[in-house]
Amino acid sequence: FDVDHLSNGQTILVHAAAGGIGTMAVQFARWKGARVIGTASAGNRDFVLGLGANEVIDYTATPFDEAVGDVDAVLDTMGGEVRDRSWKTLNEGGILVSLLGPPDEVKADDHGVRSAAVFVKPDSSQLAGIARLIDEGHIKTVVSGVYPLEEASRAHELSETHHVRGKIVLKVSGQ
């Protein structure tokens, strides 16, 4: 929200909408009043709709860039060819926000859109606001599994499959 200023009535395309970042992004965008389109597999369709998405595109069956266009914002959680295909889904003046490093400014200019990279910075007031939204029931956390710290490599391997619903949590013993 700090970068793209997503607001009520706008449309956002959230890639990997069933993943750890996507699950939160879908909910935050709906809370702001945006129309949310998520990409996810067919098996996650109902799950993502349940988070508040208005529409889910099964990326395994339908090229998202042929199914959607004229969006105000794209949340790029994938990079690579997904990012490259995302440019054309944006309306003029829209914004591609990447969590994976700075997008190509030349490509943004070529498409008449903006781009930005977001890096996580600890912010106590934002965290307090998120906690309030969770406490009030506007946002729910999704945990796919809890692993002891000793199994961090196993948890990381699972994360690398890019087929995890929500977040993976590492538990520190004795805490």
One Martini backbone bead per residue (centre of mass of N, CA, C, O) as a GRO file, in nm:
protein
  175
    1PHE     BB    1   0.053   0.064  -0.015
    2ASP     BB    2   0.306   0.253  -0.023
    3VAL     BB    3   0.345   0.222  -0.344
    4ASP     BB    4   0.043   0.183  -0.495
    5HIS     BB    5  -0.218   0.282  -0.345
    6LEU     BB    6  -0.436   0.094  -0.296
    7SER     BB    7  -0.793   0.098  -0.369
    8ASN     BB    8  -1.102   0.144  -0.396
    9GLY     BB    9  -1.190  -0.022  -0.709
   10GLN     BB   10  -0.949  -0.162  -0.768
   11THR     BB   11  -0.713  -0.374  -0.950
   12ILE     BB   12  -0.558  -0.693  -0.863
   13LEU     BB   13  -0.273  -0.899  -0.926
   14VAL     BB   14  -0.208  -1.215  -0.766
   15HIS     BB   15   0.056  -1.402  -0.725
   16ALA     BB   16   0.040  -1.674  -0.552
   17ALA     BB   17  -0.235  -1.668  -0.365
   18ALA     BB   18  -0.167  -1.937  -0.173
   19GLY     BB   19   0.063  -1.821  -0.048
   20GLY     BB   20   0.217  -1.653   0.198
   21ILE     BB   21   0.180  -1.373   0.057
   22GLY     BB   22  -0.087  -1.402  -0.102
   23THR     BB   23  -0.286  -1.443   0.135
   24MET     BB   24  -0.241  -1.155   0.244
   25ALA     BB   25  -0.285  -0.981  -0.009
   26VAL     BB   26  -0.576  -1.054  -0.063
   27GLN     BB   27  -0.687  -0.950   0.210
   28PHE     BB   28  -0.586  -0.660   0.203
   29ALA     BB   29  -0.722  -0.578  -0.064
   30ARG     BB   30  -1.013  -0.632   0.029
   31TRP     BB   31  -1.007  -0.442   0.272
   32LYS     BB   32  -0.962  -0.192   0.066
   33GLY     BB   33  -1.170  -0.269  -0.193
   34ALA     BB   34  -1.057  -0.454  -0.393
   35ARG     BB   35  -1.007  -0.620  -0.683
   36VAL     BB   36  -0.935  -0.977  -0.695
   37ILE     BB   37  -0.674  -1.148  -0.870
   38GLY     BB   38  -0.574  -1.487  -0.881
   39THR     BB   39  -0.309  -1.714  -0.880
   40ALA     BB   40  -0.379  -2.070  -0.921
   41SER     BB   41  -0.460  -2.366  -0.864
   42ALA     BB   42  -0.735  -2.560  -0.876
   43GLY     BB   43  -0.696  -2.666  -0.574
   44ASN     BB   44  -0.702  -2.337  -0.473
   45ARG     BB   45  -0.956  -2.183  -0.551
   46ASP     BB   46  -1.145  -2.191  -0.297
   47PHE     BB   47  -0.937  -2.080  -0.103
   48VAL     BB   48  -0.897  -1.800  -0.243
   49LEU     BB   49  -1.191  -1.717  -0.235
   50GLY     BB   50  -1.204  -1.736   0.084
   51LEU     BB   51  -1.003  -1.482   0.112
   52GLY     BB   52  -1.146  -1.274  -0.137
   53ALA     BB   53  -1.143  -1.340  -0.412
   54ASN     BB   54  -1.303  -1.283  -0.725
   55GLU     BB   55  -1.066  -1.434  -0.884
   56VAL     BB   56  -0.939  -1.738  -1.051
   57ILE     BB   57  -0.639  -1.844  -1.205
   58ASP     BB   58  -0.540  -2.126  -1.373
   59TYR     BB   59  -0.209  -2.159  -1.454
   60THR     BB   60  -0.225  -2.464  -1.575
   61ALA     BB   61  -0.466  -2.379  -1.806
   62THR     BB   62  -0.425  -2.051  -1.800
   63PRO     BB   63  -0.317  -1.773  -1.932
   64PHE     BB   64  -0.321  -1.489  -1.757
   65ASP     BB   65  -0.251  -1.285  -2.003
   66GLU     BB   66  -0.532  -1.381  -2.150
   67ALA     BB   67  -0.750  -1.339  -1.897
   68VAL     BB   68  -0.608  -1.057  -1.823
   69GLY     BB   69  -0.682  -0.700  -1.783
   70ASP     BB   70  -0.675  -0.383  -1.669
   71VAL     BB   71  -0.487  -0.340  -1.428
   72ASP     BB   72  -0.350  -0.154  -1.157
   73ALA     BB   73  -0.209  -0.418  -1.026
   74VAL     BB   74   0.095  -0.606  -0.954
   75LEU     BB   75   0.198  -0.895  -0.772
   76ASP     BB   76   0.534  -0.996  -0.764
   77THR     BB   77   0.638  -1.340  -0.659
   78MET     BB   78   0.817  -1.477  -0.916
   79GLY     BB   79   0.917  -1.375  -1.175
   80GLY     BB   80   1.038  -1.385  -1.470
   81GLU     BB   81   0.797  -1.485  -1.690
   82VAL     BB   82   0.573  -1.370  -1.517
   83ARG     BB   83   0.666  -1.082  -1.524
   84ASP     BB   84   0.682  -1.048  -1.832
   85ARG     BB   85   0.362  -1.109  -1.867
   86SER     BB   86   0.244  -0.878  -1.672
   87TRP     BB   87   0.263  -0.607  -1.819
   88LYS     BB   88  -0.001  -0.652  -2.015
   89THR     BB   89  -0.220  -0.634  -1.768
   90LEU     BB   90  -0.182  -0.337  -1.756
   91ASN     BB   91  -0.270  -0.034  -1.725
   92GLU     BB   92  -0.239   0.276  -1.776
   93GLY     BB   93  -0.036   0.355  -1.494
   94GLY     BB   94   0.029   0.118  -1.371
   95ILE     BB   95   0.160  -0.140  -1.130
   96LEU     BB   96   0.463  -0.314  -1.060
   97VAL     BB   97   0.517  -0.525  -0.779
   98SER     BB   98   0.820  -0.631  -0.633
   99LEU     BB   99   0.984  -0.892  -0.423
  100LEU     BB  100   1.254  -0.953  -0.640
  101GLY     BB  101   1.323  -0.682  -0.728
  102PRO     BB  102   1.391  -0.477  -0.971
  103PRO     BB  103   1.238  -0.375  -1.228
  104ASP     BB  104   1.219  -0.301  -1.558
  105GLU     BB  105   1.206   0.022  -1.669
  106VAL     BB  106   1.183  -0.017  -1.974
  107LYS     BB  107   0.934  -0.198  -1.970
  108ALA     BB  108   0.753  -0.001  -1.830
  109ASP     BB  109   0.772   0.223  -2.042
  110ASP     BB  110   0.673   0.048  -2.287
  111HIS     BB  111   0.377   0.010  -2.117
  112GLY     BB  112   0.293   0.267  -1.942
  113VAL     BB  113   0.427   0.206  -1.656
  114ARG     BB  114   0.496   0.110  -1.336
  115SER     BB  115   0.758   0.051  -1.082
  116ALA     BB  116   0.845  -0.172  -0.799
  117ALA     BB  117   1.022  -0.233  -0.499
  118VAL     BB  118   0.999  -0.457  -0.217
  119PHE     BB  119   1.117  -0.431   0.119
  120VAL     BB  120   1.159  -0.557   0.418
  121LYS     BB  121   1.065  -0.363   0.709
  122PRO     BB  122   1.067  -0.296   1.017
  123ASP     BB  123   0.732  -0.211   1.166
  124SER     BB  124   0.554  -0.154   1.442
  125SER     BB  125   0.295  -0.015   1.333
  126GLN     BB  126   0.226  -0.224   1.117
  127LEU     BB  127   0.214  -0.471   1.304
  128ALA     BB  128  -0.013  -0.358   1.479
  129GLY     BB  129  -0.220  -0.334   1.249
  130ILE     BB  130  -0.223  -0.632   1.175
  131ALA     BB  131  -0.308  -0.740   1.450
  132ARG     BB  132  -0.579  -0.593   1.453
  133LEU     BB  133  -0.698  -0.732   1.199
  134ILE     BB  134  -0.687  -1.011   1.323
  135ASP     BB  135  -0.851  -0.959   1.584
  136GLU     BB  136  -1.107  -0.850   1.399
  137GLY     BB  137  -1.120  -1.063   1.137
  138HIS     BB  138  -1.001  -0.957   0.852
  139ILE     BB  139  -0.752  -1.145   0.912
  140LYS     BB  140  -0.582  -1.449   0.822
  141THR     BB  141  -0.390  -1.704   0.907
  142VAL     BB  142  -0.165  -1.932   0.723
  143VAL     BB  143  -0.070  -2.268   0.813
  144SER     BB  144   0.088  -2.552   0.681
  145GLY     BB  145   0.339  -2.573   0.894
  146VAL     BB  146   0.528  -2.726   1.166
  147TYR     BB  147   0.880  -2.699   1.242
  148PRO     BB  148   1.156  -2.789   1.357
  149LEU     BB  149   1.459  -2.647   1.341
  150GLU     BB  150   1.599  -2.921   1.256
  151GLU     BB  151   1.389  -2.895   0.980
  152ALA     BB  152   1.466  -2.653   0.792
  153SER     BB  153   1.548  -2.793   0.527
  154ARG     BB  154   1.274  -2.922   0.474
  155ALA     BB  155   1.111  -2.660   0.472
  156HIS     BB  156   1.269  -2.531   0.239
  157GLU     BB  157   1.205  -2.743   0.026
  158LEU     BB  158   0.903  -2.697   0.034
  159SER     BB  159   0.911  -2.398  -0.046
  160GLU     BB  160   1.058  -2.453  -0.331
  161THR     BB  161   0.795  -2.576  -0.474
  162HIS     BB  162   0.551  -2.362  -0.478
  163HIS     BB  163   0.315  -2.554  -0.292
  164VAL     BB  164   0.224  -2.360  -0.053
  165ARG     BB  165   0.003  -2.296   0.202
  166GLY     BB  166   0.115  -2.038   0.311
  167LYS     BB  167   0.295  -2.087   0.598
  168ILE     BB  168   0.607  -2.160   0.742
  169VAL     BB  169   0.702  -2.295   1.059
  170LEU     BB  170   0.944  -2.241   1.308
  171LYS     BB  171   1.044  -2.426   1.593
  172VAL     BB  172   1.168  -2.337   1.904
  173SER     BB  173   1.303  -2.487   2.146
  174GLY     BB  174   1.200  -2.369   2.465
  175GLN     BB  175   0.976  -2.127   2.373
   0.00000   0.00000   0.00000
